[in-house]
Coordinates of C-alpha atoms and ligand atoms in Angstrom, one line a residue:
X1 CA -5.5 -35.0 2.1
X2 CA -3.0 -33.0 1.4
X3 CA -2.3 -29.3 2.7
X4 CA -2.4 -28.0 -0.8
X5 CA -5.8 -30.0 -1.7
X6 CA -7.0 -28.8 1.7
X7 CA -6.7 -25.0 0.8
X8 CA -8.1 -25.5 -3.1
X9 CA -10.8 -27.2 -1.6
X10 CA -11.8 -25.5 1.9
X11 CA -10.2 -21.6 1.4
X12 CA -12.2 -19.2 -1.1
X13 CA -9.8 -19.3 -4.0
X14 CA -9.2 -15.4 -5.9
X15 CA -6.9 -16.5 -8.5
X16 CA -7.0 -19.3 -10.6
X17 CA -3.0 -19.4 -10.6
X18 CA -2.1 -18.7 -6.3
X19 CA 1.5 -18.6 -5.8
X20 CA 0.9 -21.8 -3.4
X21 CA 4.2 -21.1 -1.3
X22 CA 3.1 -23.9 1.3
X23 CA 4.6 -21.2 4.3
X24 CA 6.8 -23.1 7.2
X25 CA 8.5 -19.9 8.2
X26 CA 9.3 -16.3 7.0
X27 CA 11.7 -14.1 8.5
X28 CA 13.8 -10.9 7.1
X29 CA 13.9 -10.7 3.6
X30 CA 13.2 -15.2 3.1
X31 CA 9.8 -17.4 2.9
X32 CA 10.6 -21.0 3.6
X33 CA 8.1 -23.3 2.6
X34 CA 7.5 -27.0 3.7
X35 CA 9.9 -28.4 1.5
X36 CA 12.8 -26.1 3.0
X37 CA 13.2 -24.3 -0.1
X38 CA 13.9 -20.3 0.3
X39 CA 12.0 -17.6 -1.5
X40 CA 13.8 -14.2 -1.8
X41 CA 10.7 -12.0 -0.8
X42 CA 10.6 -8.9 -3.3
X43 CA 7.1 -8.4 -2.6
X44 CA 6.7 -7.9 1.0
X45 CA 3.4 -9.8 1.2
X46 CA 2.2 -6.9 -1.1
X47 CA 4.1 -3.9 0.6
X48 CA 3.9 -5.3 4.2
X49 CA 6.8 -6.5 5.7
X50 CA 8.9 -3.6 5.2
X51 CA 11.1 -4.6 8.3
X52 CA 11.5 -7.7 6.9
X53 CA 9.2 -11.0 8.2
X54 CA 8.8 -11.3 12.0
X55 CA 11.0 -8.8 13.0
X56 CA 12.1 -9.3 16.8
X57 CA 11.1 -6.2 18.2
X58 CA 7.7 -6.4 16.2
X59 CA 7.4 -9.9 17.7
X60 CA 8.5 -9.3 21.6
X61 CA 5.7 -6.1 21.3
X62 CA 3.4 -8.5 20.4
X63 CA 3.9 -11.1 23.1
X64 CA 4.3 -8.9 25.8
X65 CA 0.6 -6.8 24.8
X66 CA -0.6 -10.7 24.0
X67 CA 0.0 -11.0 27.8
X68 CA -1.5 -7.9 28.9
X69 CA -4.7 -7.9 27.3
X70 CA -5.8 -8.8 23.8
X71 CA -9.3 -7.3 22.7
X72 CA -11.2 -5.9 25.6
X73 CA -13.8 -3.4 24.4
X74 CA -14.7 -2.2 20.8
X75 CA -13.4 0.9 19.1
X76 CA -13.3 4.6 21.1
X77 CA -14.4 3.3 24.9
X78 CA -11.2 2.2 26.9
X79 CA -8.5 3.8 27.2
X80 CA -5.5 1.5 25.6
X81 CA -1.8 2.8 25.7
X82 CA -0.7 0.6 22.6
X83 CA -3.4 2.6 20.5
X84 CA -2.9 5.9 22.0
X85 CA 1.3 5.6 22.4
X86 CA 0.8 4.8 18.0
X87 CA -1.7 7.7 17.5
X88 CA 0.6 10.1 19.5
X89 CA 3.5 9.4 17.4
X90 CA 1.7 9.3 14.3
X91 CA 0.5 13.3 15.4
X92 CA 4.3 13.8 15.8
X93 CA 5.4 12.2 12.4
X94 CA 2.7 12.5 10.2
X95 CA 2.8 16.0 8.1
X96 CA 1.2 19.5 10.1
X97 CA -1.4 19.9 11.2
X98 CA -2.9 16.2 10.9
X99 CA -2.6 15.0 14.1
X100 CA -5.7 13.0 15.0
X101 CA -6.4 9.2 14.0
X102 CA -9.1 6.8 13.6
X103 CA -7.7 3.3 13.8
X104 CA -8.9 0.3 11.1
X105 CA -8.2 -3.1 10.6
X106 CA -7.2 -2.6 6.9
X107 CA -6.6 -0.2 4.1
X108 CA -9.7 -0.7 2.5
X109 CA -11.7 0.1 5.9
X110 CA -9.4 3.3 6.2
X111 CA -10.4 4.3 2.5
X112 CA -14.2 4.2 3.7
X113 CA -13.7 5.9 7.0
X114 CA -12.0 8.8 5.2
X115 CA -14.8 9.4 2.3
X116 CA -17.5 8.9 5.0
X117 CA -15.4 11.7 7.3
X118 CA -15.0 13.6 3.5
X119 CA -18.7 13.7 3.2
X120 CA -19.8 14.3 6.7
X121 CA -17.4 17.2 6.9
X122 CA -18.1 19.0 3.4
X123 CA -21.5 18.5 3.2
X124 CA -21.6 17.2 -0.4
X125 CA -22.1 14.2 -1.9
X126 CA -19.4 13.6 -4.8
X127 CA -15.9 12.2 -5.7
X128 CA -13.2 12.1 -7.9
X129 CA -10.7 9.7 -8.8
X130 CA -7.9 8.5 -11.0
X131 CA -7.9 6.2 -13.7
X132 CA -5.5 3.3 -13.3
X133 CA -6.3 3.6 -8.7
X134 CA -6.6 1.1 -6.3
X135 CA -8.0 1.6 -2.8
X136 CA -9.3 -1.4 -1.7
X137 CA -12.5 -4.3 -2.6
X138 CA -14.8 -2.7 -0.1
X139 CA -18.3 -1.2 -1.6
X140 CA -17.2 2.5 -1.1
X141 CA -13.3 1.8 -1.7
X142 CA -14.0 -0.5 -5.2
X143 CA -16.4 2.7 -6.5
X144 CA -13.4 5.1 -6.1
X145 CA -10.9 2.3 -7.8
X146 CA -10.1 3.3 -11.3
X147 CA -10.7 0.4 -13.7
X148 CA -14.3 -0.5 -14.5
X149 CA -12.8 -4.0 -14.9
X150 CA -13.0 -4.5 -11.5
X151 CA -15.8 -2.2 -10.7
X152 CA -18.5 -3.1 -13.4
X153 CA -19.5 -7.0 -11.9
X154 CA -20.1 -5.0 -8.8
X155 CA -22.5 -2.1 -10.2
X156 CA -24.7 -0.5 -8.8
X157 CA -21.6 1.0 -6.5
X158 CA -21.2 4.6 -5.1
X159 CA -23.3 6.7 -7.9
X160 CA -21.3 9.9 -8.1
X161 CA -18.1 9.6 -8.8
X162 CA -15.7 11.0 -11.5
X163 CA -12.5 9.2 -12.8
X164 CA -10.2 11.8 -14.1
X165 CA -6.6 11.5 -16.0
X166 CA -3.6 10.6 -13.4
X167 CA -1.1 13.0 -13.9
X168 CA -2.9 15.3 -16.6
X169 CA -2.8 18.9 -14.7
X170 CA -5.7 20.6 -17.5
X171 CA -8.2 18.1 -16.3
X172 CA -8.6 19.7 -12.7
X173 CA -10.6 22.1 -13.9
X174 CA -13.4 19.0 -13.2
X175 CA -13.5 19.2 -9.9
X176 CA -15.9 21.6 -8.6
X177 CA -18.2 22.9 -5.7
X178 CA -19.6 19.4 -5.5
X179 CA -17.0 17.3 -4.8
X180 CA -16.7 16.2 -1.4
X181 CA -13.0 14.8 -1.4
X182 CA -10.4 13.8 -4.4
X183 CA -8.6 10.6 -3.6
X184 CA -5.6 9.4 -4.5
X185 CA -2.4 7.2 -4.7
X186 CA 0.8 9.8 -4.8
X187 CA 2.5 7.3 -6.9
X188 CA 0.2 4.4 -8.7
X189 CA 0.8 1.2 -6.8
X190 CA -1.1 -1.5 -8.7
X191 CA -1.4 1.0 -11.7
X192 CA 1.9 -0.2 -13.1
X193 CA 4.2 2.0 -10.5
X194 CA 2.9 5.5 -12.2
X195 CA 5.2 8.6 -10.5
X196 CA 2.8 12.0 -11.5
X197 CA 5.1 15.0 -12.5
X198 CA 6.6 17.3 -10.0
X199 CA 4.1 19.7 -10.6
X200 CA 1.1 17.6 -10.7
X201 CA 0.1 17.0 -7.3
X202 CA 1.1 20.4 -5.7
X203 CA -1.5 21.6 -8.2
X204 CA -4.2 19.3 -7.3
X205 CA -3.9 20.6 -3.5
X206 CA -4.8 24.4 -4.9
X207 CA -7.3 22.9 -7.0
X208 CA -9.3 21.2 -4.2
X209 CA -8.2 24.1 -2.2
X210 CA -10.2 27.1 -4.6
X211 CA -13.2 24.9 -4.4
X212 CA -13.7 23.4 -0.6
X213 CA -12.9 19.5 -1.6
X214 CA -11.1 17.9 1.1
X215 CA -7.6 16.2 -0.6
X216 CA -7.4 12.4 0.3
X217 CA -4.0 10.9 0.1
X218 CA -4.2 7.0 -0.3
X219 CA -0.3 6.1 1.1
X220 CA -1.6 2.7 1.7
X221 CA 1.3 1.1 -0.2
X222 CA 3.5 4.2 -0.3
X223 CA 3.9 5.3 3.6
X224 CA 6.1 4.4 5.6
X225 CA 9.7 4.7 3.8
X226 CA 9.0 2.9 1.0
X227 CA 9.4 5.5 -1.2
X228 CA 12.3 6.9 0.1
X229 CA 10.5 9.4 2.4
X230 CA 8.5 8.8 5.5
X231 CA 5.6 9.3 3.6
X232 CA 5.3 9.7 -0.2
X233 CA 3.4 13.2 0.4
X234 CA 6.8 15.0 1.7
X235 CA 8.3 14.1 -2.4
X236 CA 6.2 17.2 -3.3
X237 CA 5.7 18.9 0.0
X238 CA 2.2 18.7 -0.5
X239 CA -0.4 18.0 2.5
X240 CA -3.4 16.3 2.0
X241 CA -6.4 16.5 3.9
X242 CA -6.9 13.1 5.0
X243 CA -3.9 10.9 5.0
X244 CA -4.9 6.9 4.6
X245 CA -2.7 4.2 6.1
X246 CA -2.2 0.4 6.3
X247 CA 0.2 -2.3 5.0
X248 CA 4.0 -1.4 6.6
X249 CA 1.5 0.6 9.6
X250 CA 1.0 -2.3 11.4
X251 CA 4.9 -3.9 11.1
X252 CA 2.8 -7.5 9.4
X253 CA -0.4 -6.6 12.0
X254 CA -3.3 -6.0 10.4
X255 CA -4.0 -2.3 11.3
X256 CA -5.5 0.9 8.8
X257 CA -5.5 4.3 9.6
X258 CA -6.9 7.2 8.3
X259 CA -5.3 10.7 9.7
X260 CA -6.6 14.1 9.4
X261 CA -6.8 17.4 11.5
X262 CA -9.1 17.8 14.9
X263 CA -11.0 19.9 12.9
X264 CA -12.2 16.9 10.0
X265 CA -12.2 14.5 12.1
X266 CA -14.6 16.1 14.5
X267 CA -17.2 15.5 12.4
X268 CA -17.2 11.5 13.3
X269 CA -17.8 12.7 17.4
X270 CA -21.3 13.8 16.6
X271 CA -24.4 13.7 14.8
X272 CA -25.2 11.1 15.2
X273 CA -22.7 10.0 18.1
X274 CA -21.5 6.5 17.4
X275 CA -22.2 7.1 13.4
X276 CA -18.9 5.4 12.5
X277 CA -17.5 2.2 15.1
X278 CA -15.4 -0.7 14.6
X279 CA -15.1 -3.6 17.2
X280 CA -11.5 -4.4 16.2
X281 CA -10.3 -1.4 14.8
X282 CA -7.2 -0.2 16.5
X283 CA -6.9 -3.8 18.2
X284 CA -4.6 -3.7 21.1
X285 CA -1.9 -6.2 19.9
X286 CA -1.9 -4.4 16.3
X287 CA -1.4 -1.3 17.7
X288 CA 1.6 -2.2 20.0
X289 CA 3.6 -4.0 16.6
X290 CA 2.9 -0.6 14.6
X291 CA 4.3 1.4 17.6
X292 CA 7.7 -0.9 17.9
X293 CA 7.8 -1.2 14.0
X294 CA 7.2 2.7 13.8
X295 CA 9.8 3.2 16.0
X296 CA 12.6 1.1 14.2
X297 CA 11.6 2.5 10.7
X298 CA 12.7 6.2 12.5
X299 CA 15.6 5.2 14.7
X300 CA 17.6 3.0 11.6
X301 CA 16.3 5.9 9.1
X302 CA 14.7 3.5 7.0
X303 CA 13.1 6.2 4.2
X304 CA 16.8 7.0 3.6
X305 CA 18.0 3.5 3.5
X306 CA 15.1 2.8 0.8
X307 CA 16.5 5.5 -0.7
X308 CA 20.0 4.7 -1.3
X309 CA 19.3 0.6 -2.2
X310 CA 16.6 1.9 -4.3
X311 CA 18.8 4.0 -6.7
X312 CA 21.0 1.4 -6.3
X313 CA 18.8 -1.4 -7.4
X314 CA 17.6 0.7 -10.0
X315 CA 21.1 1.6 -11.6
X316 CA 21.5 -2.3 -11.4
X317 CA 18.4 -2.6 -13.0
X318 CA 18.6 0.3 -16.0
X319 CA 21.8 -2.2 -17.5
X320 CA 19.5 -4.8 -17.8
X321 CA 17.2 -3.1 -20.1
X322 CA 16.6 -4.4 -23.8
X323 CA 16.5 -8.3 -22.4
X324 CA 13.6 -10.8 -22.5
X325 CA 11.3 -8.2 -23.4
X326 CA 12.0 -5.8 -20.5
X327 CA 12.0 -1.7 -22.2
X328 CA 12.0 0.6 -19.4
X329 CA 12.5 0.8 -15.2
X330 CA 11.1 3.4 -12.9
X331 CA 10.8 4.2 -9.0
X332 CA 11.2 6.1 -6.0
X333 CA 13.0 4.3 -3.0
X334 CA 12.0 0.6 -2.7
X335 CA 8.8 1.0 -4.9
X336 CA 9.9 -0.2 -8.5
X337 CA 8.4 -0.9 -11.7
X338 CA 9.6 -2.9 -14.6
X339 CA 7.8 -2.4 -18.1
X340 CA 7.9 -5.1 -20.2
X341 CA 6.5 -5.6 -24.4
X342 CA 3.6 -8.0 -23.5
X343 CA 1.5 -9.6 -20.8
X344 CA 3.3 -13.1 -21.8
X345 CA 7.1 -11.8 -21.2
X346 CA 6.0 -10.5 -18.2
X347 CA 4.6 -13.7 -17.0
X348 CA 7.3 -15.6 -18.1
X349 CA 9.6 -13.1 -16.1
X350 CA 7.7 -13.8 -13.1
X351 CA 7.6 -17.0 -13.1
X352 CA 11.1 -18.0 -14.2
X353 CA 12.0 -15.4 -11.2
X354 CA 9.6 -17.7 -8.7
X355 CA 11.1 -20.5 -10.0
X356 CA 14.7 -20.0 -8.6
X357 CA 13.7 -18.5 -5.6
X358 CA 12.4 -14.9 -5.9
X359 CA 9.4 -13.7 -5.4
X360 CA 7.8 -10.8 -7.3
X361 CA 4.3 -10.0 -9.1
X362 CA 3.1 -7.8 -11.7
X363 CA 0.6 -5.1 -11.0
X364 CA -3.4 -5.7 -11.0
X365 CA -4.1 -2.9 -13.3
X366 CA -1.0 -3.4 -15.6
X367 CA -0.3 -6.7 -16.4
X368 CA 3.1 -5.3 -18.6
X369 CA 4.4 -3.9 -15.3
X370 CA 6.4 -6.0 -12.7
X371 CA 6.7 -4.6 -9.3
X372 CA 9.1 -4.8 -6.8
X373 CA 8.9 -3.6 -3.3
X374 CA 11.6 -5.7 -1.0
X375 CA 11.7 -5.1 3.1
X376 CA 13.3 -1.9 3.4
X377 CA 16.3 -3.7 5.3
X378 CA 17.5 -5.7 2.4
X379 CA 21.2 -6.0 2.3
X380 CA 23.2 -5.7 -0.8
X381 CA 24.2 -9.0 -0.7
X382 CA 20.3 -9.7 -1.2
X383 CA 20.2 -7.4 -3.9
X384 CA 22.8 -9.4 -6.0
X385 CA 21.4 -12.2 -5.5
X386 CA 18.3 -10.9 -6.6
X387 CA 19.6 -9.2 -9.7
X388 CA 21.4 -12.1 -11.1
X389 CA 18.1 -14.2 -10.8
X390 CA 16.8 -11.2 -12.5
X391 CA 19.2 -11.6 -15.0
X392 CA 18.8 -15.4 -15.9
X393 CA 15.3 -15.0 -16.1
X394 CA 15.6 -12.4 -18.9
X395 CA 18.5 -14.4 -20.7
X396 CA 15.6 -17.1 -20.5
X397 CA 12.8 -14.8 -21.8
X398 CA 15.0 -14.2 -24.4
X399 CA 15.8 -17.6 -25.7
X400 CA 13.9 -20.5 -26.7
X401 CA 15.3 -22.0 -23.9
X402 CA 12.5 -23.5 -20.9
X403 CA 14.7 -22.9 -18.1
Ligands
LIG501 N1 -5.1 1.4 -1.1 C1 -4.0 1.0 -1.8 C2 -3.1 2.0 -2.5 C3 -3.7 -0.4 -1.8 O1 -2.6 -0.8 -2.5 C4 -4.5 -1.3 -1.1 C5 -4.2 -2.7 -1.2 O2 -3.4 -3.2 -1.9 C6 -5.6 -0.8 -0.5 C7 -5.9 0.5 -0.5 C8 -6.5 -1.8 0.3 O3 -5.9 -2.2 1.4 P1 -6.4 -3.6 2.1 O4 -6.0 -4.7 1.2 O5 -5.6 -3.6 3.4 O6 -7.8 -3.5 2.3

């Protein structure tokens, strides 16, 4: 049988339409698949691989911790250097004064660590969200996510929770006394790319602050660079209570984090002790490719590079505006969003892209919005090529033409 039967038939299928890149190999900014054919990967496995596929000093961290010792005891008993070399440079570069971190395997598992720390800390019981969030397909995570599409198969979820307006300052009045923690995603990911106004998240953090809610910041898909700072937070010098981490954490490891101050995050060391453990969580290998990928994304100043190709890529992008359907462009750094008049021309976008060669997706929430979120070390020779398949696949949209 072949590989492509094999995986319809023995892996749990989530989308009735999978890409189906049959993977050989993937490294910087290209997927090969079987046939030898070469994917230009604006995507980054969702966000990932923003050093690129298999980066060399990501892989030799691997294989020399593979050789040390893989897994040898769960979560918070040995002392491991990978995990505590990555915790201590996540104290240094994560924002004052959050400087102490439970390790995950994922983002989802991060998400569900911080509202269990959120309630454990404040004493109370509710939360609020956004409409248009994603944190994750976990119980906890999918009751904070903020499209009942997605939520409502799964009901009965987390009972109190409140879904408020992204980016609409009148509404904070809403969270009150009760609320244990407000979560959310500084700039909308899978809600079609949404950047809130300058003002709107520094007055979230005095909200929260008047009324003792702790301020969760989901940077799952937005930390490290992507957006053109280290993390997405520093755009409006605001710090959040809890800071949540995966994706780019683990340089294409699978490794979560949630961050907060010794102070919060005291409240998982007792009562009860053990209340909140993981056997992988913080996994030795994981944590030793998140150190070396931490370490390149500060010593080549990746934020800044993400910064400069991202304005350029959107400049690039902004003349292209009024073909095949595509209306409007927006972004900070690498994190980009293309709007387009219907579900259809986006599709047909997409899929024309795929077809010769470049890989992109729209959003889960916004099925008008295309996103694109290249390795953070693409070169401009990458971006051209990109654009001008870009460019034929609008020219396409546009025409009658099935190219
Ligand atoms: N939070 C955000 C903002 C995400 O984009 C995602 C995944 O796409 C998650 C949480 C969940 O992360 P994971 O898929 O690692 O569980």
């Amino acid at each position: 049988m072949a590989l492509r039967d094999e995986f319809l038939r023995f892996v749990c299928q989530t989308s009735s339409e999978p890409m189906g890149i049959e993977v050989e190999r993937a490294h910087g900014c290209v997927v090969v698949d079987k046939s030898g054919k070469t994917y230009l990967d604006f995507l980054s496995g969702i966000g990932v691989a923003s050093l690129g596929h298999t980066h060399p000093a990501v892989v030799s961290a691997i294989t020399q911790q593979a050789q040390r010792y893989l897994h040898a005891m769960v979560y918070g008993e040995y002392i491991q250097e990978p995990q505590v070399g990555l915790a201590r440079r996540l104290a240094e570069v994560a924002p004052q004064p959050l400087s102490v971190t439970y390790f995950t395997n994922s983002g989802t598992e991060a998400v569900e660590g911080a509202l269990k720390t959120a309630r454990k800390y404040t004493g109370r019981s509710h939360f609020v969200s956004f409409v248009g969030s994603f944190h994750g397909d976990t119980f906890g995570s999918l009751s904070v996510g903020g499209n009942p599409l997605y939520r409502t198969p799964f009901e009965p979820l987390l009972p109190s929770v409140t879904f408020l307006p992204f980016n609409e300052i009148e509404t904070l009045t809403r969270i009150d006394e009760t609320v244990a923690a407000v979560i959310i995603e500084p700039i909308q990911g899978e809600g079609g790319v949404r950047i809130p106004d300058q003002t709107f998240l520094p007055a979230l953090r005095r909200r929260c602050r008047q009324v003792g809610a702790l301020l969760v910041f989901d940077e799952v898909i937005t930390g490290f660079g992507r957006t053109g700072k280290l993390f997405a937070c520093e755009h409006w010098n605001v710090t959040p209570d809890i800071l949540v981490l995966a994706k780019a954490l683990g340089g294409g490891m699978p490794l979560g984090a949630f961050i907060s101050t010794p102070e919060i995050m005291a409240s998982l060391s007792t009562d009860p002790p053990l209340a909140h453990v993981t056997t992988f969580g913080g996994h030795p290998v994981c944590c030793a490719a998140g150190l070396a990928s931490l370490e390149v994304i500060l010593r080549e100043n990746l934020p800044w590079q993400a910064q400069a190709i991202g304005n350029e890529l959107l400049g690039k992008l902004q003349k292209l505006i009024g073909a095949g359907g595509f209306v409007s462009v927006r972004g900070r750094g690498l994190l980009i969003g293309m709007d387009f008049v219907t579900p259809e021309a986006t599709r047909r976008f997409v899929q024309s892209c795929f077809a010769n060669g470049l890989i992109l997706g729209w959003t889960l929430h916004r099925d008008t919005v295309v996103r694109l979120a290249p390795p953070l070390i693409i070169s401009a020779q990458e971006i051209a090529q990109a654009v001008e398949i870009m460019q034929a696949a609008l020219h396409c949209n546009g025409s009658a033409l099935n190219c």
